Amino acid sequence: MVSELEAFLVRHVEAGTVPGGVALRGGRDPEVVAAGVASIGGDPVREDAIFRIQSMTKSITAVAALRLVEADRIGLDQSVEGWLPELADRRVLTSPGAPLDDTVPALRPITLRHLLTLSSGYGMELGDTPLQKAVAHNETGAGPEPIALGADEWLARLAELPLAFQPGEGWRYHHSFAVLGILLARLTGRPLGEHLADDLFEPLGMTDTAFWVPKEKLDRLPAAYRHGDGGLVEVEPAGGGFYAGPPPFDVSHAELVSTARDIHRFLRMLMEGELISEVHLGQMTSDQVPADNKTPDSFFPGFWDGTGWGFGVGIETEDPRRGRYGWSGGQGTNFYVDPDGTVGILLTQVEMGEQMGRMVAEFQTLPPPS
């Protein structure tokens, strides 16, 4: 008998939403299904396929940061300027849409908490503003394309720009976590990938999670696509692209590749209190954004309706899924953790858009596994 999870995945493969994917759902012994192909016209996608998880990385980076807090290496409310001197003496726009030279001094330094809660003053500008144009011009923007600059160069360019708001007094998506990756690298004195491997991936048995896919595993890296007018358009080939082999520069500000079982292992250990303290887990998985910071221009329209942000994860704040936390990646990936311990993971490689948004929404509302 075909399960609800498998039927869901097969239905979207047959409809052309995705060429293939892997889905996982359950508790300690979850159901894992794979359907479709790793590339159009190619081989079937495997359960152990390695996916570009993009912004799902934020939950892992947040845990790594909190572990360093618990090791007394840094404080949640400590300035990051000691490790990131580029961020000293910030200037702040008088309003998010103001001209770039219409600024005032920052009232306070950027802290680790500001990075974790996306309230540093850096982030995506979705409106047509001078700051949005400047971010695009100096190549520090966020989007579906792989990063084009090494970590130090990226931070140096970002630091040339003013903040959209005073640290702690607003919310903007993405850039704070790229800064966080660089902070962790400098704090530990080595590239972030090396620190994550020693601190989390190797101890947890997350053998397929890293910032790139080694040569011997490239047959498990699916192609990446986006929906175009005529159907799916390939943007990275199977076994190729930016994540195939070591990158040409330090990617401490970048995002990971992983598998369904690796992510499940990480989330189970997180839930069971094996990675961070109960206090920090409670903060990470509850809304940390003040109501005044949830402005209409901070993200997509309606985002804050029933949603909050903790440390690296979104939080469901209203019934029927109150208390669920999780997040998506821009290449068609998603995970959630329910209060009862149920984990859901969806891994595809199609850029987020209207069709993928509907698929993710359906995945999140599948009936609980029996």
Coordinates of N, CA and C in Angstrom, one line a residue, residues 108-314:
R108 N 24.3 51.4 19.0 CA 24.9 50.2 19.7 C 25.6 49.3 18.7
P109 N 26.5 48.5 19.2 CA 27.2 47.5 18.3 C 26.3 46.4 17.9
I110 N 26.6 45.7 16.9 CA 25.9 44.5 16.5 C 26.4 43.3 17.4
T111 N 25.5 42.6 17.9 CA 25.8 41.4 18.8 C 25.4 40.1 18.2
L112 N 25.9 39.0 18.8 CA 25.5 37.7 18.4 C 24.0 37.5 18.3
R113 N 23.3 38.0 19.3 CA 21.8 37.9 19.3 C 21.2 38.6 18.1
H114 N 21.7 39.7 17.8 CA 21.2 40.4 16.6 C 21.4 39.6 15.3
L115 N 22.5 38.9 15.2 CA 22.7 38.0 14.0 C 21.7 36.8 14.0
L116 N 21.6 36.2 15.2 CA 20.7 35.0 15.3 C 19.2 35.4 15.0
T117 N 18.8 36.6 15.4 CA 17.4 37.0 15.2 C 17.2 37.9 14.0
L118 N 18.2 38.0 13.1 CA 18.1 38.7 11.9 C 17.8 40.2 12.1
S119 N 18.3 40.7 13.2 CA 18.0 42.1 13.6 C 19.3 43.0 13.6
S120 N 20.3 42.6 12.8 CA 21.6 43.3 12.8 C 21.5 44.7 12.0
G121 N 20.5 44.8 11.1 CA 20.5 45.9 10.2 C 20.8 45.6 8.8
Y122 N 21.5 44.5 8.6 CA 21.8 44.0 7.3 C 20.7 42.9 6.8
G123 N 20.5 42.9 5.5 CA 19.6 41.9 5.0 C 19.0 42.2 3.7
M124 N 18.1 41.4 3.2 CA 17.5 41.6 1.9 C 16.5 42.8 2.0
E125 N 16.6 43.6 1.0 CA 15.7 44.7 0.8 C 14.8 44.3 -0.4
L126 N 13.5 44.1 -0.2 CA 12.6 43.7 -1.2 C 12.0 44.8 -2.0
G127 N 12.1 46.0 -1.5 CA 11.6 47.2 -2.2 C 12.6 47.8 -3.1
D128 N 12.2 48.8 -3.9 CA 13.1 49.5 -4.8 C 13.7 50.7 -4.1
T129 N 14.8 50.4 -3.4 CA 15.4 51.5 -2.5 C 16.9 51.7 -3.0
P130 N 17.5 52.8 -2.6 CA 18.9 53.0 -2.9 C 19.7 51.9 -2.2
L131 N 19.4 51.4 -1.0 CA 20.1 50.3 -0.4 C 20.0 49.0 -1.2
Q132 N 18.8 48.7 -1.7 CA 18.7 47.5 -2.5 C 19.5 47.6 -3.7
K133 N 19.6 48.7 -4.4 CA 20.4 48.9 -5.6 C 21.9 48.7 -5.3
A134 N 22.3 49.3 -4.1 CA 23.7 49.2 -3.7 C 24.1 47.8 -3.4
V135 N 23.3 47.0 -2.8 CA 23.6 45.6 -2.5 C 23.7 44.8 -3.8
A136 N 22.8 45.1 -4.7 CA 23.0 44.4 -6.0 C 24.2 44.8 -6.7
H137 N 24.6 46.1 -6.6 CA 25.8 46.5 -7.4 C 27.1 46.0 -6.8
N138 N 27.2 45.8 -5.5 CA 28.4 45.4 -4.9 C 28.5 43.9 -4.7
E139 N 27.5 43.1 -5.2 CA 27.5 41.7 -5.3 C 27.4 41.0 -3.9
T140 N 26.7 41.7 -2.9 CA 26.5 41.1 -1.6 C 25.1 40.7 -1.4
G141 N 24.3 40.7 -2.5 CA 22.9 40.3 -2.4 C 22.7 38.8 -2.2
A142 N 21.5 38.4 -1.9 CA 21.1 37.0 -1.6 C 20.1 36.6 -2.7
G143 N 20.2 35.4 -3.2 CA 19.3 34.9 -4.2 C 19.6 33.5 -4.5
P144 N 19.1 33.0 -5.6 CA 19.3 31.6 -6.0 C 20.7 31.3 -6.6
E145 N 21.4 32.3 -7.0 CA 22.7 32.0 -7.6 C 23.8 31.8 -6.5
P146 N 24.8 30.9 -6.8 CA 25.8 30.7 -5.8 C 26.6 32.0 -5.5
I147 N 27.2 32.0 -4.3 CA 28.0 33.2 -4.0 C 29.2 33.4 -4.9
A148 N 29.5 34.6 -5.1 CA 30.6 35.0 -6.1 C 31.8 35.5 -5.5
L149 N 31.8 35.7 -4.1 CA 32.9 36.3 -3.4 C 33.3 35.5 -2.3
G150 N 34.6 35.5 -1.9 CA 35.1 34.8 -0.7 C 34.6 35.6 0.5
A151 N 34.7 34.9 1.6 CA 34.1 35.4 2.9 C 34.6 36.8 3.2
D152 N 35.9 37.0 3.3 CA 36.5 38.3 3.7 C 36.1 39.4 2.7
E153 N 36.2 39.1 1.4 CA 35.8 40.1 0.5 C 34.3 40.5 0.5
W154 N 33.5 39.5 0.7 CA 32.1 39.7 0.9 C 31.8 40.6 2.1
L155 N 32.4 40.3 3.2 CA 32.2 41.1 4.4 C 32.7 42.5 4.2
A156 N 33.8 42.7 3.6 CA 34.4 44.0 3.4 C 33.4 44.9 2.5
R157 N 32.9 44.3 1.5 CA 31.9 45.0 0.7 C 30.6 45.3 1.4
L158 N 30.2 44.3 2.2 CA 28.9 44.6 2.9 C 29.1 45.7 3.9
A159 N 30.3 45.8 4.5 CA 30.6 46.8 5.5 C 30.7 48.2 4.9
E160 N 30.8 48.3 3.6 CA 30.8 49.6 2.9 C 29.4 50.3 3.0
L161 N 28.3 49.4 3.2 CA 27.0 49.9 3.1 C 26.4 50.3 4.5
P162 N 25.5 51.2 4.6 CA 24.9 51.5 5.9 C 23.9 50.4 6.3
L163 N 23.5 50.4 7.6 CA 22.5 49.5 8.0 C 21.1 50.1 7.7
A164 N 20.1 49.2 7.5 CA 18.7 49.7 7.2 C 18.1 50.2 8.4
F165 N 18.5 49.8 9.6 CA 17.9 50.3 10.9 C 18.9 50.1 12.0
Q166 N 18.6 50.7 13.1 CA 19.5 50.5 14.3 C 19.5 49.0 14.7
P167 N 20.7 48.5 15.0 CA 20.7 47.1 15.5 C 19.7 46.8 16.6
G168 N 19.0 45.7 16.4 CA 17.9 45.3 17.3 C 16.6 45.9 17.1
E169 N 16.5 46.8 16.1 CA 15.2 47.6 16.0 C 14.5 47.3 14.7
G170 N 14.8 46.2 14.0 CA 14.1 45.8 12.8 C 14.4 44.4 12.5
W171 N 14.0 44.0 11.3 CA 14.2 42.6 10.8 C 14.4 42.6 9.3
R172 N 15.5 41.9 8.9 CA 15.7 41.7 7.5 C 16.3 40.3 7.3
Y173 N 15.9 39.6 6.2 CA 16.3 38.2 6.1 C 17.7 38.1 5.5
H174 N 18.3 37.0 5.9 CA 19.5 36.3 5.3 C 20.8 36.8 5.8
H175 N 21.2 38.1 5.5 CA 22.6 38.5 5.6 C 23.2 38.3 7.0
S176 N 22.4 38.4 8.0 CA 23.0 38.2 9.3 C 23.6 36.8 9.5
F177 N 23.0 35.8 8.8 CA 23.6 34.5 9.0 C 24.8 34.3 8.2
A178 N 25.0 35.0 7.1 CA 26.3 34.9 6.4 C 27.4 35.6 7.2
V179 N 27.0 36.7 7.9 CA 28.0 37.4 8.8 C 28.3 36.4 9.9
L180 N 27.2 35.7 10.4 CA 27.4 34.8 11.5 C 28.4 33.7 11.2
G181 N 28.3 33.1 10.0 CA 29.3 32.1 9.5 C 30.7 32.6 9.6
I182 N 30.9 33.9 9.1 CA 32.3 34.4 9.2 C 32.7 34.7 10.6
L183 N 31.8 35.1 11.4 CA 32.1 35.3 12.9 C 32.6 34.0 13.5
L184 N 31.9 32.9 13.2 CA 32.2 31.6 13.8 C 33.6 31.1 13.3
A185 N 33.9 31.4 12.0 CA 35.2 31.0 11.5 C 36.3 31.8 12.2
R186 N 36.1 33.1 12.4 CA 37.2 33.9 13.0 C 37.3 33.6 14.5
L187 N 36.2 33.3 15.1 CA 36.2 33.0 16.5 C 37.0 31.7 16.8
T188 N 36.8 30.7 15.9 CA 37.4 29.4 16.1 C 38.8 29.3 15.4
G189 N 39.1 30.3 14.6 CA 40.4 30.3 13.9 C 40.6 29.4 12.7
R190 N 39.5 29.0 12.1 CA 39.5 28.1 10.9 C 38.3 28.3 10.1
P191 N 38.3 27.8 8.9 CA 37.1 27.9 8.0 C 35.9 27.2 8.7
L192 N 34.7 27.8 8.5 CA 33.5 27.3 9.2 C 33.3 25.8 8.9
G193 N 33.5 25.4 7.7 CA 33.3 23.9 7.4 C 34.1 23.0 8.3
E194 N 35.3 23.4 8.6 CA 36.2 22.5 9.4 C 35.6 22.5 10.8
H195 N 35.2 23.6 11.3 CA 34.6 23.7 12.7 C 33.3 22.9 12.8
L196 N 32.4 23.0 11.8 CA 31.2 22.3 11.9 C 31.4 20.8 11.8
A197 N 32.4 20.4 11.0 CA 32.7 19.0 10.8 C 33.2 18.4 12.2
D198 N 34.0 19.1 12.9 CA 34.5 18.5 14.1 C 33.5 18.6 15.3
D199 N 32.7 19.7 15.3 CA 31.8 20.0 16.4 C 30.5 19.3 16.3
L200 N 30.0 19.1 15.0 CA 28.7 18.6 14.8 C 28.6 17.4 13.9
F201 N 29.1 17.5 12.7 CA 28.9 16.5 11.6 C 29.5 15.2 12.0
E202 N 30.8 15.2 12.3 CA 31.4 13.9 12.6 C 30.9 13.2 13.9
P203 N 30.7 14.0 15.0 CA 30.1 13.3 16.2 C 28.7 12.8 16.0
L204 N 27.9 13.5 15.1 CA 26.5 13.0 14.9 C 26.4 12.0 13.8
G205 N 27.5 11.7 13.1 CA 27.4 10.8 12.0 C 26.8 11.4 10.7
M206 N 26.8 12.7 10.6 CA 26.3 13.4 9.4 C 27.4 13.4 8.3
T207 N 27.6 12.2 7.8 CA 28.7 12.0 6.9 C 28.6 12.7 5.5
D208 N 27.4 13.1 5.2 CA 27.2 13.7 3.8 C 26.9 15.2 3.9
T209 N 27.1 15.8 5.0 CA 26.8 17.2 5.2 C 28.1 18.0 5.2
A210 N 28.2 19.0 4.3 CA 29.4 19.9 4.1 C 29.1 21.0 3.2
F211 N 30.1 21.8 2.9 CA 29.9 23.0 2.1 C 30.1 22.6 0.6
W212 N 30.5 21.4 0.3 CA 30.6 21.0 -1.1 C 30.5 19.4 -1.1
V213 N 30.3 18.9 -2.3 CA 30.3 17.4 -2.4 C 31.6 16.9 -3.0
P214 N 32.2 16.0 -2.3 CA 33.5 15.4 -2.8 C 33.3 14.6 -4.1
K215 N 34.4 14.5 -4.8 CA 34.4 13.8 -6.1 C 33.7 12.4 -6.1
E216 N 34.0 11.7 -5.0 CA 33.5 10.3 -4.9 C 32.0 10.2 -4.7
K217 N 31.4 11.3 -4.4 CA 29.9 11.3 -4.1 C 29.1 12.1 -5.1
L218 N 29.8 12.6 -6.2 CA 29.1 13.5 -7.1 C 27.9 12.8 -7.8
D219 N 28.0 11.5 -7.9 CA 26.8 10.8 -8.5 C 25.6 10.9 -7.7
R220 N 25.6 11.4 -6.5 CA 24.5 11.6 -5.6 C 24.0 13.0 -5.6
L221 N 24.6 13.9 -6.4 CA 24.1 15.3 -6.4 C 23.2 15.5 -7.6
P222 N 21.9 15.8 -7.3 CA 20.9 16.0 -8.4 C 21.2 17.3 -9.1
A223 N 20.6 17.4 -10.3 CA 20.6 18.7 -11.0 C 19.7 19.7 -10.3
A224 N 19.9 20.9 -10.6 CA 19.1 22.0 -10.0 C 18.3 22.7 -11.1
Y225 N 17.1 23.1 -10.8 CA 16.2 23.6 -11.9 C 15.5 24.9 -11.3
R226 N 14.9 25.6 -12.3 CA 13.9 26.6 -11.9 C 12.7 26.5 -12.9
H227 N 11.5 26.9 -12.5 CA 10.4 26.9 -13.5 C 10.5 28.0 -14.4
G228 N 10.5 27.8 -15.7 CA 10.4 28.8 -16.7 C 9.1 28.7 -17.5
D229 N 8.9 29.6 -18.5 CA 7.7 29.6 -19.3 C 7.4 28.3 -19.9
G230 N 8.4 27.6 -20.4 CA 8.2 26.3 -21.1 C 8.4 25.1 -20.2
G231 N 8.5 25.3 -18.9 CA 8.8 24.1 -18.0 C 10.0 24.3 -17.2
L232 N 10.6 23.2 -16.8 CA 11.8 23.3 -15.9 C 13.0 23.6 -16.8
V233 N 13.8 24.5 -16.2 CA 15.1 24.9 -16.9 C 16.2 24.6 -15.9
E234 N 17.2 23.8 -16.5 CA 18.3 23.4 -15.6 C 19.2 24.6 -15.4
V235 N 19.6 24.8 -14.1 CA 20.6 25.8 -13.7 C 21.9 25.3 -13.2
E236 N 21.9 24.0 -12.8 CA 23.2 23.3 -12.4 C 23.0 21.8 -12.8
P237 N 24.0 21.2 -13.4 CA 23.8 19.9 -13.9 C 24.0 18.9 -12.7
A238 N 23.4 17.7 -12.9 CA 23.7 16.6 -11.9 C 25.2 16.4 -11.8
G239 N 25.6 16.3 -10.6 CA 27.0 16.0 -10.3 C 27.9 17.2 -10.7
G240 N 27.4 18.4 -10.9 CA 28.2 19.5 -11.3 C 27.7 20.8 -10.6
G241 N 28.3 21.9 -11.1 CA 27.9 23.2 -10.5 C 28.8 23.6 -9.4
F242 N 28.4 24.7 -8.7 CA 29.2 25.3 -7.6 C 29.6 24.3 -6.5
Y243 N 28.7 23.4 -6.2 CA 28.9 22.6 -5.0 C 29.6 21.3 -5.3
A244 N 30.0 21.1 -6.6 CA 30.8 19.9 -7.0 C 32.3 20.2 -6.8
G245 N 32.8 19.6 -5.7 CA 34.2 19.7 -5.4 C 34.5 21.0 -4.6
P246 N 35.7 21.1 -4.1 CA 36.0 22.3 -3.3 C 35.8 23.6 -4.0
P247 N 35.3 24.6 -3.4 CA 35.1 25.9 -4.0 C 36.4 26.7 -4.1
P248 N 36.4 27.8 -4.9 CA 37.7 28.5 -5.2 C 38.0 29.5 -4.1
F249 N 37.2 29.6 -3.1 CA 37.5 30.6 -2.0 C 36.8 30.1 -0.7
D250 N 37.1 30.9 0.4 CA 36.5 30.5 1.7 C 35.0 30.8 1.6
V251 N 34.3 29.7 2.0 CA 32.8 29.8 1.9 C 32.2 29.8 3.3
S252 N 32.8 30.3 4.3 CA 32.3 30.3 5.6 C 30.9 31.1 5.7
H253 N 30.6 31.9 4.7 CA 29.4 32.7 4.7 C 28.4 32.0 3.8
A254 N 28.6 30.8 3.3 CA 27.8 30.1 2.4 C 26.8 29.1 3.0
E255 N 26.3 28.2 2.2 CA 25.3 27.3 2.7 C 25.6 25.8 2.3
L256 N 25.0 24.9 3.0 CA 25.5 23.5 3.0 C 24.7 22.6 2.0
V257 N 25.3 21.4 1.8 CA 24.6 20.3 1.1 C 24.4 19.3 2.2
S258 N 23.3 18.5 2.0 CA 23.0 17.4 3.0 C 22.0 16.4 2.5
T259 N 21.7 15.4 3.3 CA 20.8 14.4 2.9 C 19.6 14.4 4.0
A260 N 18.5 13.7 3.6 CA 17.4 13.6 4.5 C 17.8 13.0 5.8
R261 N 18.5 11.9 5.8 CA 18.9 11.2 7.0 C 19.8 12.0 7.9
D262 N 20.7 12.7 7.3 CA 21.7 13.6 8.0 C 20.9 14.7 8.8
I263 N 20.0 15.3 8.1 CA 19.2 16.4 8.7 C 18.3 15.8 9.8
H264 N 17.7 14.7 9.5 CA 16.9 14.0 10.6 C 17.7 13.7 11.8
R265 N 18.9 13.3 11.6 CA 19.8 13.0 12.8 C 20.1 14.2 13.6
F266 N 20.4 15.3 12.9 CA 20.6 16.6 13.5 C 19.4 17.1 14.3
L267 N 18.2 17.0 13.7 CA 17.0 17.5 14.4 C 16.6 16.6 15.6
R268 N 16.8 15.3 15.5 CA 16.5 14.4 16.6 C 17.4 14.7 17.8
M269 N 18.7 14.9 17.5 CA 19.6 15.2 18.6 C 19.3 16.6 19.2
L270 N 18.9 17.5 18.4 CA 18.6 18.8 18.9 C 17.4 18.7 19.8
M271 N 16.3 18.1 19.3 CA 15.1 17.9 20.1 C 15.3 17.2 21.5
E272 N 16.2 16.2 21.4 CA 16.5 15.4 22.6 C 17.5 16.1 23.6
G273 N 17.9 17.3 23.3 CA 18.7 18.0 24.2 C 20.2 17.6 24.2
E274 N 20.6 17.0 23.2 CA 22.0 16.5 23.1 C 23.0 17.6 22.6
L275 N 22.5 18.7 22.0 CA 23.3 19.6 21.3 C 23.5 20.9 22.1
I276 N 22.4 21.4 22.6 CA 22.4 22.7 23.4 C 21.5 22.6 24.6
S277 N 21.7 23.5 25.5 CA 21.0 23.5 26.8 C 19.5 23.7 26.5
E278 N 18.7 23.3 27.5 CA 17.2 23.4 27.4 C 16.9 24.9 27.3
V279 N 17.6 25.8 28.0 CA 17.3 27.2 27.9 C 17.5 27.7 26.5
H280 N 18.6 27.4 25.9 CA 18.9 27.9 24.6 C 18.0 27.2 23.5
L281 N 17.7 26.0 23.7 CA 16.7 25.3 22.8 C 15.4 26.0 22.9
G282 N 14.9 26.4 24.1 CA 13.7 27.1 24.2 C 13.7 28.5 23.5
Q283 N 14.8 29.2 23.6 CA 15.0 30.4 22.9 C 15.0 30.2 21.4
M284 N 15.8 29.3 21.0 CA 15.9 29.0 19.5 C 14.6 28.7 18.9
T285 N 13.7 28.0 19.6 CA 12.5 27.5 19.0 C 11.2 28.2 19.4
S286 N 11.4 29.5 19.9 CA 10.3 30.3 20.2 C 10.5 31.7 19.6
D287 N 9.5 32.4 19.4 CA 9.5 33.7 18.7 C 10.4 34.7 19.5
Q288 N 11.4 35.2 18.9 CA 12.3 36.2 19.5 C 12.2 37.6 18.9
V289 N 11.2 37.8 18.0 CA 11.1 39.1 17.3 C 10.1 40.0 18.0
P290 N 10.4 41.1 18.5 CA 9.4 42.0 19.1 C 8.4 42.4 18.0
A291 N 7.2 42.7 18.4 CA 6.1 43.1 17.5 C 6.5 44.3 16.7
D292 N 7.2 45.3 17.3 CA 7.5 46.5 16.6 C 8.5 46.3 15.4
N293 N 9.2 45.1 15.5 CA 10.2 44.8 14.4 C 9.5 44.1 13.2
K294 N 8.3 43.7 13.4 CA 7.6 42.9 12.3 C 6.9 43.9 11.4
T295 N 7.6 44.7 10.7 CA 7.1 45.7 9.9 C 6.7 45.1 8.5
P296 N 5.8 45.7 7.8 CA 5.4 45.2 6.5 C 6.5 45.1 5.5
D297 N 7.5 46.0 5.6 CA 8.6 46.0 4.6 C 9.7 45.1 5.0
S298 N 9.6 44.3 6.1 CA 10.7 43.5 6.6 C 10.9 42.2 5.8
F299 N 9.7 41.7 5.2 CA 9.8 40.5 4.4 C 8.6 40.4 3.5
F300 N 8.2 39.3 3.0 CA 7.1 39.1 2.1 C 5.8 39.5 2.7
P301 N 4.9 40.1 2.0 CA 3.5 40.4 2.5 C 2.9 39.2 3.2
G302 N 2.4 39.5 4.4 CA 1.7 38.5 5.2 C 2.6 37.5 5.9
F303 N 3.9 37.7 5.8 CA 4.8 36.7 6.4 C 4.6 36.6 7.9
W304 N 4.4 37.7 8.6 CA 4.2 37.7 10.1 C 2.9 37.2 10.6
D305 N 2.0 36.9 9.6 CA 0.6 36.4 10.1 C 0.8 34.9 10.5
G306 N 0.9 34.7 11.8 CA 1.0 33.4 12.4 C 2.4 32.8 12.4
T307 N 3.4 33.7 12.1 CA 4.8 33.2 12.0 C 5.7 34.1 12.9
G308 N 6.6 33.5 13.5 CA 7.7 34.3 14.2 C 9.0 33.8 13.8
W309 N 10.1 34.3 14.5 CA 11.4 33.8 14.1 C 12.2 33.7 15.5
G310 N 12.8 32.5 15.6 CA 13.6 32.2 16.8 C 15.1 32.5 16.5
F311 N 15.9 31.5 16.7 CA 17.4 31.6 16.3 C 17.5 30.6 15.1
G312 N 17.5 31.1 13.9 CA 17.7 30.3 12.7 C 16.6 29.5 12.2
V313 N 15.4 29.6 12.8 CA 14.2 28.9 12.4 C 13.0 29.8 12.5
G314 N 12.0 29.5 11.6 CA 10.7 30.1 11.7 C 9.8 29.4 12.7

